[in-house]
């Protein structure tokens, strides 16, 4: 986004160039380039390229990026434009608390975009984490307006939306299930990730296909200068990254791998206890993932990049005639060609393949069955960036995706071949999008971003199409305060079928079609931002209202497995969410961090549920508070802490039960009676995490020890509630039921050794 002061346009010239990292030659996306004399500034695009319109005369250009020293150049703008490139040096201590330059906050203040959260892996690695596993998605949950699905989970609930309403992109490829360990960790290895942007509203026109958020993850490109390696050893997993040049300044690579090893210990325990009749074998579980990137610079105007990801989770149990196996994971590949037509026109064309699949294998005696579900996509997209001048920056493009769905494919057979049958359905669909948007700076005080997206979907004989307008505006009151507003309409053509409160590996993706209409959302937001304390603090307050149509729920007792007519199980209704998000950020000095508070309401309404009365959604949470602090004690030691609080989540519990005797001599059947859906709430959730990063002094390279304590005061937060029968001791008759709470994680200390050389 360009922000600029106002002399006459005719007296201005274009200054353009690249911002790159000195350590590896990598383009720095989102670096800020400013001219303090003129008040002009901009940020670099995904190629690390910037363009700036400046009045003729002498200027000081400054380029800043998180974790790097500021680059400064003094130039004289004459009657023709010129090219100025910046090579930024890494900060002297990458593992210390990183100070964000004041110009970065000024850019956020003046950026037309709103409802955007940015994060780097450097920041995430400083914060205390569960089992020492740094998780970018969990760090995003600490931002206002972004909730977790429950204790320890990596699901995102953004402004009233569900986990299926997030568009998660890894180098332009969609990731359908971004979770490991049944949702406790995300699939994003922090060593392989360069940056993360999350849009909560005011969505740019190039994004579509989901209702509530966009999580845009960019992978690291290889080191152009030398072969290097980094990694870490933790309590439950280890990771290793190797990158470097293959052909100097032409071809480089990066490979990152990660694997858990709890299964190594559980298998050994099972062997030692083998033959013990009182011992129940411990289930086998582990996950691994692999990220790869290969970049080739053809010439000054063309480069090719290949990005790949492969990850799998495995869960198994085998004991005396009964075996159970469950595996699931994502596979993605992106081939991207970037072309520079001129200093003002860029194109990026990518071909992606992405898939998600799970398999369940079960064997009891001579009988076995296998249940499979998967979705496979192939996408071709082209994006163009055109820096027109006169305050206009255009972005336009198109994409087309072919979907293949396998829904609940079941195979059942016996070893003697007397039983053998299969069931399940396959579907296909085609999705397309055309878009155009314009960043327009009308004056130093007023700027716009407006765009339009045409989307469509075809499956079988049914075709849907819709226009999705987007707009945002920024008005600067003074050098410290700006007002912002946005509106966005979004369509979602594929749906996640789940009857649980969290996104599980067995959930099914299903296309819109004859009996299933696409979901739609509209969101409006207003915000004010104020910079104070000599540019060290930014206070932002946003209010939003989002209304949603064709939300999907299920009939009571719905069967989601091995059902060839799933659409008959669906219910369709409406949703709404509204609230206020307050965010205070401190970005310089020895102590940095943020404070976020969200006040929100989220409801759903279905004619067939609660007699048509609206009810709070499972992820409705009235109050959310997050406090994150990072303090640099000295050059070697940094201390970190995070406190979170959330109101209790809605829950459905029976208000009464009745018993009837259907078989004489047997215990009576107990039937629960429920009130309105989600009419009760669990206890409030709160937790304090503390951590420390100690920089070591190895003979070669860099190293540190990261200490963390999760849930310092051992809060037993609710995971779910169940009811236990209470029986009379004398006759063992049922006399009542007692609610029991299940909690997952007590206080958990951990230590991780990180290295880089």
C-alpha positions in Angstrom: 0.0 0.0 0.0 1.3 3.4 -1.0 1.0 6.4 1.4 2.3 9.7 0.0 2.3 13.5 0.5 0.9 16.0 -1.9 2.8 18.3 -4.1 1.9 18.5 -7.8 1.9 15.1 -9.6 3.7 16.6 -12.6 6.8 17.3 -10.5 7.2 13.8 -9.2 9.4 10.9 -10.4 9.3 7.2 -9.8 12.0 5.6 -7.6 11.9 1.8 -7.6 14.1 -1.2 -6.6 14.4 -4.3 -4.5 14.9 -4.9 -0.8 16.9 -8.1 -0.1 18.6 -9.9 2.9 22.4 -9.7 2.9 22.7 -13.1 4.6 21.0 -15.1 1.8 19.9 -12.7 -1.0 16.2 -13.5 -0.3 13.6 -10.9 -1.2 12.1 -9.3 1.9 8.3 -9.3 1.5 6.5 -6.4 3.3 9.7 -4.4 4.0 8.9 -0.7 4.5 10.6 2.0 2.3 10.0 5.6 3.4 11.1 9.1 2.6 10.9 11.1 5.8 11.2 14.5 4.1 8.2 14.0 1.8 6.2 11.7 4.1 6.0 9.1 1.3 6.3 5.4 1.9 5.4 2.0 0.6 5.9 -1.7 1.3 7.6 -4.3 -0.9 5.5 -6.9 -2.8 6.1 -10.7 -2.8 9.2 -10.1 -5.1 10.7 -7.7 -2.6 10.1 -4.9 -5.1 8.9 -1.4 -4.3 8.0 1.7 -6.2 7.7 5.2 -4.8 6.6 8.5 -6.4 8.8 11.4 -5.0 9.0 15.1 -5.8 12.2 16.2 -7.5 15.0 17.1 -5.1 17.2 15.5 -2.4 15.7 12.7 -0.3 16.7 10.2 2.4 15.3 6.7 1.7 15.0 4.3 4.6 14.3 0.5 4.3 13.3 -1.4 7.4 12.3 -5.0 8.1 11.7 -7.0 11.3 15.0 -8.6 12.5 17.2 -6.5 10.2 19.1 -3.3 10.5 17.7 -0.2 8.8 19.1 0.6 5.3 19.6 4.3 4.5 20.4 5.9 1.1 20.6 9.6 0.3 19.5 10.3 -3.3 18.7 13.2 -5.6 15.5 12.8 -7.7 16.0 14.5 -11.0 13.9 14.6 -14.2 13.9 10.8 -14.7 13.2 7.9 -12.3 16.0 5.7 -10.9 16.6 2.3 -9.4 17.7 2.1 -5.7 18.2 -1.4 -4.2 18.7 -2.1 -0.5 20.7 -5.1 1.0 19.7 -5.3 4.7 22.0 -6.9 7.3 20.6 -9.2 9.9 20.3 -7.8 13.5 23.4 -8.5 15.5 21.5 -11.0 17.7 18.7 -12.7 15.8 17.4 -14.6 18.9 17.0 -11.5 21.0 13.7 -9.7 21.3 13.4 -8.0 17.9 12.5 -4.3 17.8 10.1 -3.2 15.1 11.2 0.1 13.7 8.9 3.1 14.3 8.5 3.4 10.5 6.8 0.0 10.5 4.1 1.2 12.9 3.7 4.4 10.8 3.1 2.2 7.8 0.5 0.2 9.7 -1.1 3.5 10.7 -1.2 4.8 7.1 -1.9 1.5 5.4 -5.4 1.4 3.8 -5.8 -2.3 4.8 -7.3 -3.1 8.1 -8.0 -6.2 10.2 -4.6 -7.7 9.2 -2.3 -9.5 11.6 1.4 -10.2 10.5 3.8 -12.6 12.2 7.3 -13.8 11.5 8.9 -17.1 12.8 11.5 -15.0 14.6 8.8 -13.5 16.8 7.0 -16.8 17.4 10.2 -18.6 18.5 10.5 -16.2 21.4 7.2 -17.1 23.0 6.7 -20.0 25.5 5.0 -23.0 23.8 3.4 -26.3 24.7 6.1 -29.0 24.9 8.5 -26.4 23.5 6.9 -26.8 20.1 6.9 -23.4 18.4 3.6 -23.0 16.6 2.8 -20.0 14.4 -1.0 -20.7 14.4 -1.1 -20.8 18.2 0.8 -17.4 18.3 -1.9 -16.0 16.0 -4.5 -17.1 18.5 -3.0 -14.5 20.9 -4.3 -11.7 18.6 -7.7 -10.1 19.1 -10.6 -11.5 17.2 -8.9 -14.9 16.7 -10.0 -17.7 19.1 -8.9 -21.3 19.6 -11.2 -24.2 19.5 -10.3 -25.3 23.0 -7.5 -26.4 25.2 -4.3 -26.9 23.2 -5.9 -26.9 19.8 -4.5 -25.1 16.7 -7.9 -24.5 15.1 -8.8 -20.9 14.3 -12.2 -19.3 14.9 -12.1 -15.8 13.4 -14.8 -13.3 14.1 -17.5 -15.9 14.6 -16.5 -18.2 11.7 -15.7 -21.9 12.0 -12.4 -23.7 11.3 -13.6 -24.7 7.8 -14.2 -21.0 6.9 -10.4 -20.2 6.9 -8.5 -20.1 3.6 -5.1 -21.5 4.6 -2.5 -21.0 1.9 1.1 -22.3 1.8 2.9 -20.7 -1.1 -0.5 -20.3 -3.0 -1.5 -23.9 -2.4 -4.6 -24.6 -0.1 -4.0 -26.7 3.0 -7.2 -28.5 4.0 -6.2 -29.7 7.4 -3.5 -27.5 8.9 -3.1 -29.6 12.1 -1.0 -32.4 13.6 -1.7 -34.5 16.7 -5.5 -34.3 16.4 -5.4 -30.5 16.3 -2.8 -29.8 19.0 -0.1 -28.6 16.7 -0.1 -26.9 13.2 1.6 -28.3 10.1 3.8 -25.3 9.8 7.4 -25.9 10.7 8.7 -22.5 11.9 12.1 -23.1 10.4 10.5 -23.4 6.9 8.3 -20.4 7.2 9.3 -16.9 6.2 6.1 -14.9 7.1 2.4 -15.2 7.9 -0.4 -12.8 7.2 -3.9 -13.3 8.5 -6.8 -11.2 7.2 -9.8 -11.0 9.5 -11.8 -8.6 7.3 -11.4 -6.2 4.4 -10.2 -9.1 2.3 -8.2 -8.2 -0.9 -9.9 -9.2 -4.1 -7.3 -11.9 -5.0 -8.5 -14.1 -2.1 -11.7 -16.1 -2.3 -13.4 -19.4 -1.4 -13.8 -19.0 2.3 -15.9 -16.8 4.6 -14.0 -15.7 7.6 -10.2 -15.4 7.2 -7.2 -15.8 5.0 -4.0 -17.2 6.4 -1.3 -16.6 3.8 1.9 -18.5 4.7 5.1 -18.0 2.7 8.0 -20.5 2.8 11.6 -19.7 3.1 13.7 -19.6 -0.1 17.2 -21.0 -0.1 20.3 -19.2 0.9 22.1 -17.6 -2.1 25.4 -17.1 -0.3 26.4 -20.3 1.4 25.3 -23.7 2.7 23.8 -23.4 6.1 21.9 -25.5 8.5 19.6 -24.9 11.5 17.4 -27.0 13.8 16.4 -27.9 17.2 16.0 -30.7 19.7 12.9 -30.7 21.9 11.0 -32.9 24.3 8.7 -34.5 21.7 10.3 -33.7 18.3 13.4 -32.6 16.5 13.8 -30.5 13.3 16.5 -29.8 10.8 16.8 -27.3 7.9 19.5 -27.3 5.3 19.7 -24.6 2.6 22.2 -23.0 0.3 23.2 -22.3 -3.3 23.6 -25.0 -6.0 24.7 -22.5 -8.7 25.9 -19.2 -7.2 23.2 -16.5 -7.7 21.2 -18.8 -10.0 19.9 -21.9 -8.2 19.4 -22.5 -4.5 17.5 -24.9 -2.3 16.0 -25.3 1.1 14.8 -28.5 2.8 13.2 -28.7 6.3 12.2 -31.8 8.1 10.5 -32.5 11.5 9.5 -35.7 13.4 8.1 -36.6 16.8 9.7 -39.5 18.6 7.3 -40.3 21.5 6.5 -43.5 19.7 10.1 -44.7 20.2 9.5 -44.7 23.9 6.0 -46.1 23.9 7.1 -49.0 21.7 9.9 -49.8 24.1 7.5 -49.8 27.1 5.1 -52.1 25.2 8.0 -54.5 24.6 9.0 -54.5 28.3 5.4 -55.1 29.4 4.7 -57.8 26.8 3.2 -60.8 28.5 1.8 -58.8 31.4 -1.9 -59.5 31.5 -2.7 -56.4 33.6 -1.0 -54.1 31.1 -2.9 -52.4 28.3 -0.6 -51.6 25.3 0.0 -47.9 24.7 -1.2 -46.8 21.3 1.4 -45.8 18.7 1.5 -42.2 17.5 3.9 -40.0 15.6 3.9 -37.3 12.9 6.4 -36.0 10.5 6.5 -33.3 7.8 8.9 -32.2 5.1 9.1 -28.8 3.4 11.2 -28.2 0.3 11.9 -25.1 -1.9 14.0 -24.8 -5.1 14.5 -21.4 -6.7 16.1 -20.8 -10.1 16.9 -17.3 -11.5 16.7 -17.5 -15.2 17.6 -13.9 -15.9 17.0 -10.4 -14.5 13.3 -10.6 -15.5 12.4 -14.3 -14.9 12.6 -16.8 -12.1 11.1 -20.2 -11.3 10.3 -21.5 -7.8 9.1 -24.9 -6.7 7.7 -25.4 -3.2 6.6 -28.7 -1.8 5.1 -30.0 1.5 4.4 -33.6 2.6 3.1 -34.4 6.1 1.6 -37.4 7.8 0.2 -38.4 11.2 0.0 -42.1 12.2 -2.0 -43.6 15.1 -2.1 -47.3 15.7 -3.2 -50.0 18.2 -2.6 -53.7 18.1 -3.7 -56.2 20.8 -4.8 -59.8 20.7 -7.0 -60.0 17.7 -7.9 -56.4 17.5 -5.9 -53.8 15.5 -6.7 -50.3 14.6 -4.7 -48.0 12.3 -5.4 -44.4 11.4 -3.3 -42.1 9.2 -3.9 -38.7 7.6 -2.0 -35.8 6.1 -1.5 -33.2 3.4 0.5 -33.1 0.2 1.1 -30.0 -1.8 3.3 -28.7 -4.6 3.6 -25.3 -6.3 5.5 -24.4 -9.4 5.6 -20.6 -9.8 7.0 -18.4 -12.6 7.6 -14.8 -11.9 8.1 -12.4 -14.8 9.0 -8.7 -14.9 7.5 -7.0 -17.9 8.9 -3.6 -16.9 9.7 -1.6 -13.8 6.0 -1.1 -13.2 4.4 -4.4 -14.3 4.9 -7.9 -12.8 3.3 -11.2 -13.3 3.2 -14.4 -11.2 1.8 -17.6 -12.6 1.5 -20.7 -10.5 0.4 -24.3 -11.0 -0.5 -26.1 -7.7 -1.5 -29.5 -6.6 -2.8 -30.1 -3.1 -4.5 -33.0 -1.4 -5.8 -34.2 1.9 -6.5 -37.8 2.7 -7.2 -40.0 5.7 -7.4 -43.8 6.1 -8.9 -45.9 8.9 -8.0 -49.6 9.0 -9.7 -51.8 11.5 -9.4 -55.6 12.1 -11.4 -57.7 14.5 -10.7 -61.4 14.3 -11.1 -62.4 10.6 -13.1 -59.2 9.7 -11.4 -56.0 8.4 -12.7 -52.8 7.0 -11.1 -49.7 5.6 -12.6 -46.2 5.5 -11.1 -43.5 3.3 -11.9 -39.9 2.5 -9.9 -37.4 0.5 -10.0 -34.2 -1.5 -7.6 -33.4 -4.4 -7.2 -30.0 -6.1 -5.4 -28.8 -9.2 -5.2 -25.0 -9.6 -3.8 -22.6 -12.2 -3.7 -19.0 -11.3 -2.1 -15.8 -12.6 -1.7 -12.5 -10.7 -0.5 -9.2 -12.1 0.9 -6.1 -10.3 0.8 -2.9 -12.2 2.2 0.3 -10.6 0.3 2.8 -12.9 1.4 6.0 -11.2 -0.7 9.0 -10.2 -1.5 7.2 -7.0 -2.8 4.0 -8.6 -1.5 0.5 -8.0 -3.6 -2.2 -9.8 -3.7 -5.9 -9.1 -5.7 -8.2 -11.3 -5.8 -11.9 -12.2 -7.6 -15.2 -12.6 -7.6 -18.7 -11.2 -9.3 -22.0 -11.9 -9.4 -25.1 -9.6 -10.6 -28.6 -10.3 -11.7 -30.5 -7.2 -12.0 -34.3 -6.7 -13.8 -35.5 -3.6 -13.9 -39.1 -2.2 -16.5 -39.2 0.5 -16.6 -42.0 3.0 -15.3 -44.8 0.7 -15.8 -48.1 2.8 -14.4 -51.6 2.0 -15.4 -54.5 4.3 -14.2 -58.0 3.9 -13.5 -61.3 5.8 -10.4 -63.5 5.4 -12.6 -66.4 4.2 -14.2 -64.1 1.5 -17.7 -64.8 2.7 -18.2 -61.2 3.4 -17.1 -58.5 0.9 -18.8 -55.1 0.1 -18.0 -51.5 -0.5 -19.8 -48.1 -0.3 -19.1 -44.4 -0.7 -19.3 -41.7 -3.3 -17.0 -39.6 -5.4 -17.7 -36.1 -6.6 -16.0 -33.5 -8.7 -16.3 -29.7 -9.1 -14.7 -26.8 -10.8 -14.2 -23.4 -9.2 -13.0 -20.2 -10.9 -12.3 -16.6 -9.9 -11.6 -13.4 -11.8 -10.6 -10.2 -9.9 -9.3 -6.7 -10.1 -8.5 -4.2 -7.4 -7.0 -0.7 -7.1 -4.9 0.9 -4.4 -5.6 4.6 -5.0 -4.0 7.5 -3.0 -6.2 10.5 -3.5 -4.3 12.7 -1.1 -2.0 12.3 1.9 -5.2 12.2 4.0 -7.4 9.9 1.9 -6.7 6.6 0.2 -8.8 3.7 -1.0 -8.6 0.1 -1.9 -11.5 -1.2 -3.9 -12.0 -4.3 -6.0 -14.4 -6.8 -7.4 -14.2 -10.6 -7.6 -16.4 -12.8 -9.8 -16.5 -16.4 -8.5 -18.2 -19.5 -9.7 -18.6 -23.2 -9.1 -19.9 -26.1 -11.1 -20.6 -29.6 -9.9 -22.7 -32.0 -12.0 -25.6 -30.2 -13.5 -25.5 -27.3 -11.0 -23.6 -24.1 -11.5 -23.4 -21.1 -9.1 -21.8 -17.7 -9.7 -21.6 -14.5 -7.6 -20.1 -11.1 -7.5 -18.0 -10.3 -4.4 -17.3 -6.6 -3.9 -14.5 -5.5 -1.6 -13.6 -2.0 -0.4 -11.6 -0.2 2.3 -10.8 3.4 3.0 -8.3 5.2 5.2 -8.6 8.8 6.3 -5.7 10.5 8.2 -6.8 12.9 10.9 -3.3 13.9 11.7 0.2 12.4 11.7 -0.7 10.2 14.7 -4.3 9.2 14.1 -6.2 7.5 11.2 -9.7 6.3 10.6 -10.5 3.1 8.6 -13.5 1.3 7.2 -14.0 -1.8 5.1 -16.6 -4.0 3.5 -16.2 -7.5 2.0 -18.5 -10.1 0.5 -17.2 -13.7 0.4 -18.5 -17.0 -1.0 -17.6 -20.6 0.0 -18.3 -23.4 -2.3 -16.8 -26.4 -0.4 -17.9 -27.4 3.1 -16.5 -29.3 6.0 -18.9 -31.8 7.4 -18.3 -32.3 11.1 -20.6 -33.1 14.1 -18.0 -32.2 16.7 -16.9 -28.9 18.2 -13.4 -29.1 16.7 -12.0 -29.9 13.3 -10.9 -33.6 13.4 -9.0 -35.6 10.8 -12.1 -37.6 10.0 -14.2 -34.6 9.0 -15.4 -34.7 5.4 -15.1 -32.0 2.7 -18.2 -31.8 0.5 -18.9 -29.7 -2.6 -21.9 -27.4 -3.3 -24.3 -29.0 -5.7 -28.0 -29.7 -6.4 -29.0 -29.9 -2.8 -26.2 -27.9 -1.2 -26.0 -24.1 -1.8 -22.8 -22.2 -1.2 -22.3 -20.3 2.0 -22.0 -16.5 1.9 -20.8 -13.8 4.3 -20.8 -10.1 4.4 -18.6 -8.1 6.8 -18.4 -4.4 7.6 -15.8 -2.9 10.0 -14.8 0.5 11.4 -11.5 1.3 13.1 -9.3 4.0 14.5 -5.6 3.8 15.0 -3.4 6.1 17.2 0.4 6.2 17.3 1.8 7.7 20.5 4.8 7.6 22.9 7.3 8.8 20.2 6.2 6.1 17.8 6.7 3.2 20.3 3.0 2.4 20.9 0.1 1.8 18.5 -3.5 1.6 19.8 -6.1 0.2 17.5 -9.8 -0.3 18.0 -12.1 -2.0 15.5 -15.8 -2.8 15.6 -17.3 -5.3 13.1 -20.5 -6.9 12.1 -20.7 -10.1 10.0 -23.8 -11.8 8.7 -23.8 -15.2 7.1 -26.2 -17.1 4.9 -26.6 -20.8 4.2 -24.7 -22.0 7.2 -24.7 -25.8 7.5 -25.6 -27.9 10.5 -27.0 -31.5 10.8 -30.1 -33.2 11.8 -30.2 -34.9 15.2 -28.6 -38.3 14.8 -27.1 -37.5 11.4 -25.0 -40.2 9.8 -21.9 -38.7 8.2 -20.1 -42.0 7.4 -20.8 -44.3 4.5 -23.8 -42.3 3.5 -24.5 -42.0 -0.2 -27.1 -39.2 0.4 -25.3 -36.9 2.8 -27.3 -33.9 1.5 -30.4 -35.3 3.2 -28.7 -34.9 6.6 -28.1 -31.2 6.2 -29.8 -28.2 7.7 -29.3 -24.7 6.4 -29.6 -21.5 8.4 -28.2 -18.1 9.2 -25.4 -16.7 11.3 -24.2 -13.4 12.7 -21.3 -12.2 14.7 -20.4 -8.8 16.0 -18.0 -7.3 18.4 -15.2 -4.9 19.4 -11.4 -5.6 19.2 -9.0 -3.4 21.2 -5.2 -3.8 20.5 -2.3 -2.1 22.1 1.2 -2.8 20.8 4.6 -1.7 22.1 7.4 -2.2 19.5 10.6 -0.6 20.8 12.8 -0.6 23.9 13.9 -3.6 26.0 10.3 -4.5 26.7 7.9 -5.2 23.8 4.6 -7.0 23.4 0.9 -6.5 23.0 -2.4 -6.4 24.9 -5.5 -7.5 23.1 -9.2 -7.6 24.3 -12.2 -8.8 22.3 -15.8 -8.4 23.2 -18.0 -10.4 20.8 -21.3 -12.3 20.2 -21.8 -15.2 17.7 -25.2 -16.7 16.9 -26.7 -19.3 14.6 -30.4 -19.7 13.6 -32.0 -22.8 12.0 -35.7 -23.4 11.5 -35.3 -27.0 12.7 -33.3 -26.3 15.8 -34.6 -24.6 19.0 -37.9 -24.1 17.3 -36.3 -21.5 15.1 -34.9 -19.4 17.9 -31.3 -18.3 17.5 -28.7 -19.9 19.8 -25.0 -19.1 20.6 -22.6 -20.9 18.4 -20.2 -23.4 20.0 -17.4 -20.9 19.6 -19.3 -17.9 21.0 -17.1 -16.3 23.7 -18.0 -13.0 25.3 -14.6 -11.9 26.5 -11.1 -12.7 25.3 -8.0 -11.2 26.8 -4.3 -11.8 25.7 -1.2 -10.2 27.2 2.2 -10.9 25.6 5.4 -9.5 27.0 9.0 -9.9 25.8 11.9 -8.4 27.8 15.6 -8.3 26.8 17.4 -8.7 30.1 20.8 -8.5 28.5 22.5 -9.4 25.2 22.2 -13.1 26.0 19.0 -13.5 28.0 15.4 -12.7 27.0 12.4 -13.3 29.1 8.9 -13.9 27.7 5.4 -14.4 29.1 1.8 -14.8 27.8 -1.4 -14.7 29.7 -4.8 -15.6 28.1 -8.3 -15.5 29.4 -11.6 -16.5 27.7 -15.2 -16.7 28.9 -16.7 -20.1 29.0 -17.8 -21.7 25.8 -21.4 -22.6 25.2 -22.4 -26.2 25.9 -25.4 -28.5 25.6 -26.3 -30.5 28.7 -29.4 -32.5 29.6 -31.7 -30.9 32.1 -33.5 -34.1 33.0 -33.7 -37.8 32.1 -36.4 -40.4 32.1 -36.1 -44.2 32.3 -38.1 -46.9 30.8 -37.9 -50.7 31.1 -37.8 -52.3 27.7 -36.4 -55.7 28.6 -37.4 -57.4 31.9 -34.4 -58.2 34.0 -32.1 -55.6 32.4 -31.2 -52.2 33.6 -33.7 -49.5 32.4 -32.8 -47.4 29.3 -32.0 -43.8 30.2 -33.1 -41.1 27.8 -31.6 -37.5 28.3 -33.9 -34.5 27.8 -32.2 -31.3 26.5 -33.1 -27.7 26.7 -32.1 -25.2 24.0 -28.9 -25.9 22.2 -25.8 -24.5 23.8 -27.8 -23.0 26.7 -25.0 -23.7 29.3 -21.4 -22.6 29.5 -18.2 -24.2 30.6 -16.0 -22.6 33.2 -13.8 -19.7 32.0 -10.4 -20.6 30.4 -7.2 -18.9 31.6 -3.6 -19.8 31.6 -0.1 -18.2 32.1 3.0 -19.3 30.2 6.5 -18.2 30.9 9.7 -18.6 29.0 13.4 -17.6 28.6 15.8 -17.7 25.7 19.5 -18.0 26.6 21.9 -17.3 23.8 24.9 -19.7 23.9 28.4 -19.1 22.6 29.4 -22.1 20.5 32.7 -22.2 18.6 30.9 -22.1 15.3 27.5 -20.6 14.3 24.8 -19.7 16.8 22.9 -21.6 19.4 20.4 -21.1 22.2 18.4 -22.8 24.9 14.7 -22.0 25.0 13.0 -22.7 28.4 9.3 -22.6 28.7 6.6 -23.4 31.3 3.1 -24.0 30.0 0.2 -23.4 32.4 2.4 -22.1 35.2 -0.2 -22.1 38.0 -1.6 -25.5 36.9 -5.1 -24.3 35.9 -7.4 -27.3 35.1 -9.1 -25.8 32.1 -12.2 -27.7 30.8 -11.7 -29.8 27.6 -15.1 -31.4 27.7 -17.9 -32.5 30.2 -19.4 -36.0 30.6 -21.9 -37.4 33.0 -21.3 -40.3 35.3 -24.0 -42.6 36.7 -24.5 -42.5 40.5 -25.8 -45.8 41.9 -27.3 -46.9 45.2 -24.7 -49.0 47.0 -27.3 -51.4 48.4 -29.2 -52.4 45.2 -27.0 -50.8 42.5 -29.9 -48.9 41.0 -29.2 -45.6 39.2 -30.2 -42.7 41.5 -28.6 -39.8 39.6 -25.9 -38.4 37.4 -22.9 -36.3 38.2 -21.1 -34.0 35.7 -17.4 -34.7 35.4 -14.8 -32.3 33.7 -11.9 -33.6 31.6 -8.8 -31.4 31.5 -5.8 -32.1 29.3 -2.7 -30.2 30.3 -1.3 -29.5 33.8 1.8 -27.4 34.3 4.3 -28.6 31.6 8.0 -27.4 31.7 10.1 -28.0 28.6 13.5 -27.1 27.1 14.6 -26.9 23.5 18.1 -26.6 22.0 18.3 -24.6 18.8 21.3 -24.2 16.6 22.3 -22.5 13.3 25.6 -22.8 11.5 
